[in-house]
CSV table of C-alpha atoms in Angstrom, one decimal:
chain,number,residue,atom,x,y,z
A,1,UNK,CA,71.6,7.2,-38.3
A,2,UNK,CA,75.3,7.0,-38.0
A,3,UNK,CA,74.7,6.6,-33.9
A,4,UNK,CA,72.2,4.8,-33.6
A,5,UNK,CA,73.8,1.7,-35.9
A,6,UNK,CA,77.1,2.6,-33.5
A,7,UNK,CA,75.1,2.0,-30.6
A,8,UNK,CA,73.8,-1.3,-32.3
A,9,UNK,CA,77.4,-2.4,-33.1
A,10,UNK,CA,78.6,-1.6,-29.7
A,11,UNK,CA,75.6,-3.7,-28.2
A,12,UNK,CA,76.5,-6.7,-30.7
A,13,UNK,CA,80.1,-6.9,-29.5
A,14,UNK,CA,79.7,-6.7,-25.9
A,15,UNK,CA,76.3,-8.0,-25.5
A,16,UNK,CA,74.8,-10.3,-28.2
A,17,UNK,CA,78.0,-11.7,-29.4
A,18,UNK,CA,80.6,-11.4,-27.0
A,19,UNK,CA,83.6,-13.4,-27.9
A,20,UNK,CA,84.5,-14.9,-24.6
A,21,UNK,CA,81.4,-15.4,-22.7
A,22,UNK,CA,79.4,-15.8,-25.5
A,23,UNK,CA,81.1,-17.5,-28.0
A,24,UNK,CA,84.4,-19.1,-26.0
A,25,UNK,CA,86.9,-17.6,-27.6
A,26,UNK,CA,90.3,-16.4,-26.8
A,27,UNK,CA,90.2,-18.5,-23.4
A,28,UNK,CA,93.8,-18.7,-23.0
A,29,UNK,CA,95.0,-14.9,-21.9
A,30,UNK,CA,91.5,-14.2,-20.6
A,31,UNK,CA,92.0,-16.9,-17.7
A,32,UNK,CA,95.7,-16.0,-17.5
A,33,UNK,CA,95.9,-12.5,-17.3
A,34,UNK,CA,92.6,-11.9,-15.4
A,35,UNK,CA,94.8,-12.0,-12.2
A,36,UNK,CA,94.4,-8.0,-11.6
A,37,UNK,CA,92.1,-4.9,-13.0
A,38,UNK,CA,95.6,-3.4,-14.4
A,39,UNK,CA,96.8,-6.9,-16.1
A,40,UNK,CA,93.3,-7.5,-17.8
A,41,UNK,CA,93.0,-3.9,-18.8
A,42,UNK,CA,96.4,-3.6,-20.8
A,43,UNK,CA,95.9,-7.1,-22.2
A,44,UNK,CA,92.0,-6.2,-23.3
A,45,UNK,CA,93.7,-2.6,-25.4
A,46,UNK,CA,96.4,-4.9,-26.6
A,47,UNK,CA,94.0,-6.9,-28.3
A,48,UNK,CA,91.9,-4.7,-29.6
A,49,UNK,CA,95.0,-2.5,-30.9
A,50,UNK,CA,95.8,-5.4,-33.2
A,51,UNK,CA,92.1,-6.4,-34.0
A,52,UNK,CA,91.1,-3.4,-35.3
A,53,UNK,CA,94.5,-2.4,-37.3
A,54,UNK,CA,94.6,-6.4,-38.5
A,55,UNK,CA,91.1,-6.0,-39.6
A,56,UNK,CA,91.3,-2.8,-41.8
A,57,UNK,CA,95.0,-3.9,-43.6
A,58,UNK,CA,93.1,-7.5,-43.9
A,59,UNK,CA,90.0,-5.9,-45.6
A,60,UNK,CA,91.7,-3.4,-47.6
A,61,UNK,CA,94.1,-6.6,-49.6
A,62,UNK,CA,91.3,-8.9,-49.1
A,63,UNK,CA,91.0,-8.7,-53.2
A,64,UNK,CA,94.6,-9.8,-53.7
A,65,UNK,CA,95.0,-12.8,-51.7
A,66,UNK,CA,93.8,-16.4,-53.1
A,67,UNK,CA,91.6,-17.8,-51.4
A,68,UNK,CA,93.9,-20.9,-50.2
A,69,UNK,CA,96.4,-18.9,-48.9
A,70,UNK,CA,94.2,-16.6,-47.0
A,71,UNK,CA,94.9,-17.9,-43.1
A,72,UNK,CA,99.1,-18.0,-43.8
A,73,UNK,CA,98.4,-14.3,-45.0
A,74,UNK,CA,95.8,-13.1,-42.2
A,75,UNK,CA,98.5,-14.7,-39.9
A,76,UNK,CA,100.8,-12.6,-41.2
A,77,UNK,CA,99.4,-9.6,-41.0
A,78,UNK,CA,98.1,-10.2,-37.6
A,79,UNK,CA,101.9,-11.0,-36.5
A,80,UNK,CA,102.9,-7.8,-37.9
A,81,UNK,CA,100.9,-5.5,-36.0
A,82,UNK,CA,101.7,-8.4,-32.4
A,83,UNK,CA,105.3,-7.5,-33.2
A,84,UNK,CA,104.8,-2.9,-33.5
A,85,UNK,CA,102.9,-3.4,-30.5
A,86,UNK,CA,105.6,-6.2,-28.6
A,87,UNK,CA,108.2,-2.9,-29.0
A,88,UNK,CA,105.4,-0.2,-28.2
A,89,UNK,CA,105.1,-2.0,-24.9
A,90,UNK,CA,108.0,-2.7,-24.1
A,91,UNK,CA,108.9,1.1,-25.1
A,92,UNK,CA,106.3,2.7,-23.1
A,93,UNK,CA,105.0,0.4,-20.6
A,94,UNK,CA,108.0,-2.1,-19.6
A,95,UNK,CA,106.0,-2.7,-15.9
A,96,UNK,CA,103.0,-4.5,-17.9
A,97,UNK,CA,105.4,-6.1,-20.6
A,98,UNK,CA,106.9,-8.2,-17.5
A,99,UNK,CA,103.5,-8.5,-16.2
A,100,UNK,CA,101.7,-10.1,-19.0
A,101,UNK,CA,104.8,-11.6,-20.1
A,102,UNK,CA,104.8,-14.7,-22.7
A,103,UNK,CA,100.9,-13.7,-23.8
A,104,UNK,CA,102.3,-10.7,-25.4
A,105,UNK,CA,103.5,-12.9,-28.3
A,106,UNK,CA,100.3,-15.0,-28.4
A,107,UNK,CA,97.7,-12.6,-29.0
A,108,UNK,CA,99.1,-13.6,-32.6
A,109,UNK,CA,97.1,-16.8,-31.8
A,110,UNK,CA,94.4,-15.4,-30.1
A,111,UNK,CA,91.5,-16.9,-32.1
A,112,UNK,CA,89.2,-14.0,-31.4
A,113,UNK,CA,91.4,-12.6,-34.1
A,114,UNK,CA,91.8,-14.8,-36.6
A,115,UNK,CA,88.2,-15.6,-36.2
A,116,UNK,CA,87.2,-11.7,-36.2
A,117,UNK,CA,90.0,-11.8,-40.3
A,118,UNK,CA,88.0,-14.5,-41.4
A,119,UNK,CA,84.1,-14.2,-40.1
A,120,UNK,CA,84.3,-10.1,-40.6
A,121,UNK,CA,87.3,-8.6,-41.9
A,122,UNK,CA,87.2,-10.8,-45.1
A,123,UNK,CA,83.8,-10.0,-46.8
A,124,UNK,CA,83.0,-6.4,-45.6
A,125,UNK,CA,84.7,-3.0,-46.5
A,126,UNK,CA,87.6,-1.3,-44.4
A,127,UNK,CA,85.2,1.0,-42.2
A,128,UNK,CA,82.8,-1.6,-41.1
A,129,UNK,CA,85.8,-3.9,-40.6
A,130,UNK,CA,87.2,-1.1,-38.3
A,131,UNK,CA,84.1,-0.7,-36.3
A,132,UNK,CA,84.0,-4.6,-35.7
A,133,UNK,CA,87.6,-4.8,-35.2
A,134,UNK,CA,87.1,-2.0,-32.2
A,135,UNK,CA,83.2,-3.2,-30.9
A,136,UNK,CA,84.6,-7.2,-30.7
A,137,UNK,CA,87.4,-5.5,-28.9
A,138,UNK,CA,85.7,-3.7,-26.7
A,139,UNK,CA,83.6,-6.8,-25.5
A,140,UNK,CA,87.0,-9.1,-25.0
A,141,UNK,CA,88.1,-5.7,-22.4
A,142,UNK,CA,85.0,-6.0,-20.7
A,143,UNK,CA,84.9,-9.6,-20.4
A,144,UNK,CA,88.5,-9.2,-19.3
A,145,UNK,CA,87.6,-6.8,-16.5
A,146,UNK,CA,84.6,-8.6,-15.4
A,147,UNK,CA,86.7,-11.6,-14.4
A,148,UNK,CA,89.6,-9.7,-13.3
A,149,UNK,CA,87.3,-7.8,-11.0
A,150,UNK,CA,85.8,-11.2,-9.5
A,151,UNK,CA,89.6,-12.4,-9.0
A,152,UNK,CA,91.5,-9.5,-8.0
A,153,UNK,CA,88.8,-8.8,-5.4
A,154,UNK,CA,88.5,-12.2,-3.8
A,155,UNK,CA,91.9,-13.1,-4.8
A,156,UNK,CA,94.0,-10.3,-3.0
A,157,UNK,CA,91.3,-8.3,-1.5
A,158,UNK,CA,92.1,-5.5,-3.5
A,159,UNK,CA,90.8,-3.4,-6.8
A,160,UNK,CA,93.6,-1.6,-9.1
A,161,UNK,CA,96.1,-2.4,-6.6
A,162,UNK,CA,93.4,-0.6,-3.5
A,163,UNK,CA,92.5,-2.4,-0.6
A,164,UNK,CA,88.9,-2.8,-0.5
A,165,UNK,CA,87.9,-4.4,2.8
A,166,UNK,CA,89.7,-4.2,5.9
A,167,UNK,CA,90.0,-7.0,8.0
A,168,UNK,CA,89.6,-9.5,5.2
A,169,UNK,CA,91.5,-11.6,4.3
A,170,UNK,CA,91.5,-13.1,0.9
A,171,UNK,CA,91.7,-16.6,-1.1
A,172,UNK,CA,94.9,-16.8,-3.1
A,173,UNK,CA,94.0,-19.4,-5.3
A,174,UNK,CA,91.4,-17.2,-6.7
A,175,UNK,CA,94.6,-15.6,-8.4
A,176,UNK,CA,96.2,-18.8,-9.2
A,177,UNK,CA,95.4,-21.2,-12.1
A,178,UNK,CA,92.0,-22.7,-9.9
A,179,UNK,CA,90.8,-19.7,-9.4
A,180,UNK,CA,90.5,-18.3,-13.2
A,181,UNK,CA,88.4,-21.7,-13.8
A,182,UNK,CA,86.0,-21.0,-11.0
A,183,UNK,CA,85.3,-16.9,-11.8
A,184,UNK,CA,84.9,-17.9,-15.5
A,185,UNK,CA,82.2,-20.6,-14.7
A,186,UNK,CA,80.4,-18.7,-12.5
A,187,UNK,CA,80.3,-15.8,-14.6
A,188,UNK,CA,79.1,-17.5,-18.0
A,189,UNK,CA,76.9,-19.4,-15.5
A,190,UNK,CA,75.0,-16.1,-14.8
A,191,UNK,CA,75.4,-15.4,-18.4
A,192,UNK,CA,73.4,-18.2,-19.0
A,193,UNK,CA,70.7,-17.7,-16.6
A,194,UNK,CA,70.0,-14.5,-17.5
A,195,UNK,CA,69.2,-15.3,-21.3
A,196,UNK,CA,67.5,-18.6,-20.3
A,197,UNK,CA,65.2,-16.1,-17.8
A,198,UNK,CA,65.1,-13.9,-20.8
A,199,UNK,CA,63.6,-16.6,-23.3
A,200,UNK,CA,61.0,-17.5,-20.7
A,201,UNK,CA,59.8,-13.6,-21.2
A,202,UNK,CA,59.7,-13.5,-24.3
A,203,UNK,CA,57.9,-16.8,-24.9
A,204,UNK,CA,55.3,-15.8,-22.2
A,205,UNK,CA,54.6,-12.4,-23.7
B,1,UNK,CA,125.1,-24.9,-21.4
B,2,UNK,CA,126.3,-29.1,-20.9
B,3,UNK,CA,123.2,-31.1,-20.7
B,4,UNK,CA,122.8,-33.1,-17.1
B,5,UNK,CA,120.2,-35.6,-16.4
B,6,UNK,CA,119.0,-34.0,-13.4
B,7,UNK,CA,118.4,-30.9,-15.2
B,8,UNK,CA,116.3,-32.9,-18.1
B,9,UNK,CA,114.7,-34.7,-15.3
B,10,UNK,CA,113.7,-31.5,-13.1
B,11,UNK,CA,112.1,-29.6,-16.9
B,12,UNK,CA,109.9,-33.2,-17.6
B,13,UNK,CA,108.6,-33.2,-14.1
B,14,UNK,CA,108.2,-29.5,-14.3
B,15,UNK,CA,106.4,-29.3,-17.6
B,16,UNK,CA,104.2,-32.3,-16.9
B,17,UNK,CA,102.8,-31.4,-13.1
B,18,UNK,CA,104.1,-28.5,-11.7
B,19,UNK,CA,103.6,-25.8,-14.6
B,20,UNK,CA,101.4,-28.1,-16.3
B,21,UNK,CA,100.2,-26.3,-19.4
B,22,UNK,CA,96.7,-26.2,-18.9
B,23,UNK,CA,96.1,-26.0,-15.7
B,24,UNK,CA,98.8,-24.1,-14.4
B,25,UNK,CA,100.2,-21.8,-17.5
B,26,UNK,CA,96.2,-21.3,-19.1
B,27,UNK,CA,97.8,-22.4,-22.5
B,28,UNK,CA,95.7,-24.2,-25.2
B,29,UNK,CA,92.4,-23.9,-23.2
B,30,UNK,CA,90.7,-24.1,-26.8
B,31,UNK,CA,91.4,-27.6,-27.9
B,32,UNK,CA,91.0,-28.9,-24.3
B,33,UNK,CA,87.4,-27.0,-23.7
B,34,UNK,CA,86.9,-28.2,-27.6
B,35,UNK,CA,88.3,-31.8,-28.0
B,36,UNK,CA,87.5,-33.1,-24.3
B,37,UNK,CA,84.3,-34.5,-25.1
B,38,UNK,CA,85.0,-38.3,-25.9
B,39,UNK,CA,87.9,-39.8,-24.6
B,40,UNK,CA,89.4,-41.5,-28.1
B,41,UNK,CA,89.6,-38.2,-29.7
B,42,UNK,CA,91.6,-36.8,-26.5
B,43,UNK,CA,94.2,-39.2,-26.7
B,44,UNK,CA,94.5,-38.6,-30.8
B,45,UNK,CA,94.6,-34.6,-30.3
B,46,UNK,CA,97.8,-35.6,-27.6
B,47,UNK,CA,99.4,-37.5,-29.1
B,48,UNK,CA,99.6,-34.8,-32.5
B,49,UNK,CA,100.3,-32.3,-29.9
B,50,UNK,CA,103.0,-34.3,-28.5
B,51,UNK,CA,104.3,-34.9,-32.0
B,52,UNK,CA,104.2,-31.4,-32.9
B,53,UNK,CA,105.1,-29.2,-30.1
B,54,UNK,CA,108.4,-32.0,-30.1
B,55,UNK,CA,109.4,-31.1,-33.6
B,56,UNK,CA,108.5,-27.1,-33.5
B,57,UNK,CA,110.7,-27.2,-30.2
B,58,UNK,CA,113.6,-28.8,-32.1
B,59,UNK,CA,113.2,-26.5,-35.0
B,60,UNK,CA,112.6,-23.5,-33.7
B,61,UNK,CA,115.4,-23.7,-31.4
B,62,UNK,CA,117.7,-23.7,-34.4
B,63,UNK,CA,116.2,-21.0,-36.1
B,64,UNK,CA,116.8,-18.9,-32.6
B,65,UNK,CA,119.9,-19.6,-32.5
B,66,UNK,CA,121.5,-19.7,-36.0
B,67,UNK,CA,119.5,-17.0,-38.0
B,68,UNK,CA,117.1,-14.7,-35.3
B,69,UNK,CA,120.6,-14.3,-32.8
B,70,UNK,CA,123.3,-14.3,-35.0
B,71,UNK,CA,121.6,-11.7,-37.8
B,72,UNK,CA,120.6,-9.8,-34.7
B,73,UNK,CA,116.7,-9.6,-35.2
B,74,UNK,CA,115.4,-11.1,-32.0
B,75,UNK,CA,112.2,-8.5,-32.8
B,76,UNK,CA,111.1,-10.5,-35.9
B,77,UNK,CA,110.4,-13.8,-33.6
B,78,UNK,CA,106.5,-14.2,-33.2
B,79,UNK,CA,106.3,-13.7,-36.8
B,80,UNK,CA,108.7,-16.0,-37.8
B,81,UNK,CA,107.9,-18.5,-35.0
B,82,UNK,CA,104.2,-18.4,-36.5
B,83,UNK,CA,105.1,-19.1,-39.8
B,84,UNK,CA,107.3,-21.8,-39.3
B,85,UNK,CA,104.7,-23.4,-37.0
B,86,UNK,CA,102.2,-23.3,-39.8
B,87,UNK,CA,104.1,-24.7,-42.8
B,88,UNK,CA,105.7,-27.5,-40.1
B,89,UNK,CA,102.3,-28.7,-39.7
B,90,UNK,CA,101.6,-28.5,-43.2
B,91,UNK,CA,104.5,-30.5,-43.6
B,92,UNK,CA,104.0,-32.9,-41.4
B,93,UNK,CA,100.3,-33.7,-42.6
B,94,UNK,CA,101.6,-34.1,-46.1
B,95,UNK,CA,104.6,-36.4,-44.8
B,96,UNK,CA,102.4,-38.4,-42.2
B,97,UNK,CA,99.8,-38.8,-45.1
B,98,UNK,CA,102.7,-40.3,-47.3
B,99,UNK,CA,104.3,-42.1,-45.9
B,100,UNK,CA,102.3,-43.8,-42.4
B,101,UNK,CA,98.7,-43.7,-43.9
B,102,UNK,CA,97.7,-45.4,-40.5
B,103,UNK,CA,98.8,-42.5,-37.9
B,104,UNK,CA,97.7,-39.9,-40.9
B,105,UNK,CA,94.0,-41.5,-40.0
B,106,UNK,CA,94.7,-41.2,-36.1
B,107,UNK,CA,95.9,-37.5,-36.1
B,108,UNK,CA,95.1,-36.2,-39.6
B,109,UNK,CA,91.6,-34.3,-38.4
B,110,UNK,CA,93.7,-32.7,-35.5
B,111,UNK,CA,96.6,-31.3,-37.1
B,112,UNK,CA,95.4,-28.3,-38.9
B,113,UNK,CA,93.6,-27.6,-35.1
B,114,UNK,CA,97.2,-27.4,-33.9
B,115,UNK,CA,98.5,-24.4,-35.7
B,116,UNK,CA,96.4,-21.9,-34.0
B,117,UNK,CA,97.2,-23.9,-30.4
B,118,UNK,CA,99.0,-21.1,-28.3
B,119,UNK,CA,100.3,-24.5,-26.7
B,120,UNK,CA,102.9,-25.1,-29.5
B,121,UNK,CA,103.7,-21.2,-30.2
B,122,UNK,CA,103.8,-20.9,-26.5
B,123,UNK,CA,106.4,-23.4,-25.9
B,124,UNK,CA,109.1,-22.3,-28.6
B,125,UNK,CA,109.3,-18.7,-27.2
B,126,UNK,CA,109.2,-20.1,-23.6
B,127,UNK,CA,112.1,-21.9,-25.1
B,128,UNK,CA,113.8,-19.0,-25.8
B,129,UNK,CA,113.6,-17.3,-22.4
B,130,UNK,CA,115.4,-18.1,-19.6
B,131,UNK,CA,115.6,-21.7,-17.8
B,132,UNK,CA,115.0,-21.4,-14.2
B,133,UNK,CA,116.7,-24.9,-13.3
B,134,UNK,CA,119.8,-24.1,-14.5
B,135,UNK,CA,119.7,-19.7,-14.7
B,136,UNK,CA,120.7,-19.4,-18.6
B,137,UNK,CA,119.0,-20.5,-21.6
B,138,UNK,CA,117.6,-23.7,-23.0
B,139,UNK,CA,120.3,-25.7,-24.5
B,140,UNK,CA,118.7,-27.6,-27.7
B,141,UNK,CA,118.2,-31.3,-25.4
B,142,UNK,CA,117.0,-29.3,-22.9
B,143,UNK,CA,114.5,-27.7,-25.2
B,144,UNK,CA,113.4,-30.5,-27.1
B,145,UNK,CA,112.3,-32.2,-23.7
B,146,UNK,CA,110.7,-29.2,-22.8
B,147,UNK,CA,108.8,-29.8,-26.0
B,148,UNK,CA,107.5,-33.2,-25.8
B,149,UNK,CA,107.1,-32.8,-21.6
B,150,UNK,CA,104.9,-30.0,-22.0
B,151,UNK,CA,103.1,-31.8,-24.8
B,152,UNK,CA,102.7,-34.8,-22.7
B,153,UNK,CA,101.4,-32.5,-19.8
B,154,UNK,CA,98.6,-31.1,-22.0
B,155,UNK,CA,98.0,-35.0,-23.1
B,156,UNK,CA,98.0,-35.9,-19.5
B,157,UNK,CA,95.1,-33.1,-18.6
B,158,UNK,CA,93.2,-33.6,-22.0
B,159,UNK,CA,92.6,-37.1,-21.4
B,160,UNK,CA,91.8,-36.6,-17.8
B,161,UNK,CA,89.1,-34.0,-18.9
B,162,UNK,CA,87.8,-35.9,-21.1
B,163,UNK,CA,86.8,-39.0,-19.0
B,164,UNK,CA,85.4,-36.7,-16.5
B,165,UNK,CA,83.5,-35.1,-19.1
B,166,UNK,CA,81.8,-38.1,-20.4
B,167,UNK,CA,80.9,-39.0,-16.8
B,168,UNK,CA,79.2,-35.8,-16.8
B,169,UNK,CA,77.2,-36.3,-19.5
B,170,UNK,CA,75.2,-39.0,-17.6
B,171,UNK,CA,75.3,-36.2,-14.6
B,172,UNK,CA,72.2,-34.0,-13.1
B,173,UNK,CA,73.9,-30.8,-13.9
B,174,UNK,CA,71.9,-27.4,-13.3
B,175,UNK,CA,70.5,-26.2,-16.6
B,176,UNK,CA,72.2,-23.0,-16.6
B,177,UNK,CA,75.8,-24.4,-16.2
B,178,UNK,CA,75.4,-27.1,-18.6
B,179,UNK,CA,78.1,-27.4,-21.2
B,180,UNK,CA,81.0,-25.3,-20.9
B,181,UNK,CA,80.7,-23.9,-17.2
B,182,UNK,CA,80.3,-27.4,-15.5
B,183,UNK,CA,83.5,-27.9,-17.6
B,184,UNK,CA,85.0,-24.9,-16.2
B,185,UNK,CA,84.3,-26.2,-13.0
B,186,UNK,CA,85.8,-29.1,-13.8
B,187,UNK,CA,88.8,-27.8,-14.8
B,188,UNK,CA,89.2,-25.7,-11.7
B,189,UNK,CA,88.7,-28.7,-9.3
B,190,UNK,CA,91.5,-30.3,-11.4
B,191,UNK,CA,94.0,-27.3,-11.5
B,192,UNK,CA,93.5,-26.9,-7.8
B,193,UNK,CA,95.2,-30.6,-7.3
B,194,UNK,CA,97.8,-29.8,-9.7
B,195,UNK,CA,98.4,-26.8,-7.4
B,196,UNK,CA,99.7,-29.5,-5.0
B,197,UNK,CA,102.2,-30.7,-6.9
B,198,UNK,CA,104.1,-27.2,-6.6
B,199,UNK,CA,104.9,-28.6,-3.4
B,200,UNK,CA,107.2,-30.3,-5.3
B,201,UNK,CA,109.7,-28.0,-4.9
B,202,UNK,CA,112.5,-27.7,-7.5
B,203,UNK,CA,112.0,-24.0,-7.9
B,204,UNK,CA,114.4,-22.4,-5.5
């Protein structure tokens, strides 16, 4: 039983409720570090490093904090765990610390997060919390490496730093600021049109 | 560190077009997707931006300085950038509500929006990097006008989204990129003729 709900969580984060194409959130670092496959892979673990850890502290003291204090105090927790993994990057990985840069610090701010403390986190016990924390996670690193795909491929011709197509030469501004507009639109554009062609299904059946 | 006009000159023109904050740096894409729909709450959401990423720079810069430097625990900055972000706009709601009821009305909706704006948190640590004018840090004039010129640059793009967006509304737009990806769009189109103000070259 355990599985199959897993599955079902899995299919929620990534599928039903996916926090960027879904629900628009946590815009900012998905349009700025979807530049390359590697970029938008290290920022989607980041993220979901401090979602899921942010998530279990936050439901484990959810009983002790007052209720008007609760977003200073989910801040703060969230900051906590941004800062252990600021130095565990910077430790271990200093090549994507200079890559991602400045959004490093602002996953702190990263509403998926916040929203994830207050929408999940708050009202349901540590384990479930933990399995959202990782599931919304894992839809954000998806989301991430669908657009970084898109840009990174039409951008610089190229896929995890691989050339892809000979003789092509590719669009820089699909790397630059223009660029992270235009993949995002499309993609939630197919996004759309898939569940609007989806409706019509169902209501025809 | 001496402050010269050309310097404070180059980081407004800089933070307004050429690293514009939206469309160039991809920071507080939430209140401009959210708050671009009608023009007169665009202009109230810049102008507290403009008030508040002025004041966080100013602050901010001190607490850098005198107590995260000096006591030698640069690693405790996001959390204590965060905080002091969220009780300044605390703060300054209570304050603007006391004492100029008028602007309260104006901005008061907007400012609790603004603490979780990577916009403002985004331009106090950029404020403690390194300023590429000049090649050292960000003396406290310099960073205050880095402050209110990014804040004016995200004004400037907010309010330009905004009448766009309610042309759009009137707009045959194809079903399935109604809403937010015609607005992505949008945004793109714009961002691509900010890209032509890099031209502009100040960066050596």
């Amino acid at each position: 039983m355990a599985s199959v709900s897993l599955v079902k969580e899995i299919k929620r984060g990534v599928i039903t409720e996916n926090p960027i194409l879904i629900l628009a959130l946590g815009l900012c670092p998905s349009l700025a570090v979807s530049t390359s496959v590697k970029n938008g892979l290290g920022m989607g673990l980041a993220a979901t490093f401090v979602l899921a850890f942010s998530n279990v502290i936050i439901s484990i003291i959810k009983g002790w904090i007052p209720d008007k204090v609760r977003i200073p105090c989910f801040i703060v927790v969230i900051a906590t765990f941004v800062s252990i993994l600021q130095l565990l990057i910077k430790a271990y990985v200093p090549l994507l610390d200079e890559q991602l840069g400045i959004f490093i610090p602002l996953i702190v701010v990263n509403c998926i997060i916040l929203g994830r403390a207050e929408a999940f986190a708050s009202k349901n016990n540590p384990m479930r919390s933990l399995v959202d924390g990782f599931v919304m996670g894992l839809g954000f690193t998806v989301s991430l490496l669908i657009l970084s795909c898109i840009r990174e491929f039409l951008g610089s011709n190229k896929l995890w730093d691989l050339l892809v197509v000979p003789n092509f030469k590719p669009m820089t501004a699909m790397i630059l600021a223009p660029g992270g507009f235009f993949a995002i639109a499309f993609v939630m554009g197919v996004v759309n049109w898939v569940r609007g062609w989806k409706k019509k299904e169902v209501k025809k059946a | 560190m001496t402050d010269s006009l050309t310097g404070i000159v180059q980081i407004s023109i800089a933070a307004v077009l050429i690293q514009n904050f939206v469309l160039a740096r991809f920071l507080g894409l939430c209140p401009f997707f959210g708050v671009s729909k009608k023009l007169s709450s665009a202009t109230g959401m810049g102008m507290a931006v403009v008030f508040v990423m002025t004041v966080a720079s100013m602050i901010t810069w001190w607490i850098n300085k005198a107590i995260l430097i000096d006591m030698g625990v640069e690693y405790l900055r996001t959390i204590v950038f965060i905080l002091v972000i969220a009780s300044l706009v605390q703060l300054l709601e209570m304050v603007l509500q006391k004492f100029t009821p008028a602007l309260y009305d104006s901005l008061g909706i907007y400012l609790p929006l603004i603490t979780t704006n990577c916009a403002i948190l985004g331009v106090a640590i950029i404020n403690t990097g390194i300023n590429v004018f000049s090649g050292t840090g960000y003396s406290f004039v310099e960073s205050t006008v880095n402050g209110a010129a990014s804040g004016i640059g995200f004004t400037l793009a907010l309010v330009l989204m905004a009448g766009l967006r309610e042309r759009l509304e009137l707009a045959d737009i194809p079903k399935s990129l109604d809403g937010l990806p015609i607005a992505f769009i949008t945004a793109g189109l714009m961002a691509l003729a900010f890209l032509g103000f890099s031209g502009l070259s100040f960066f050596k």
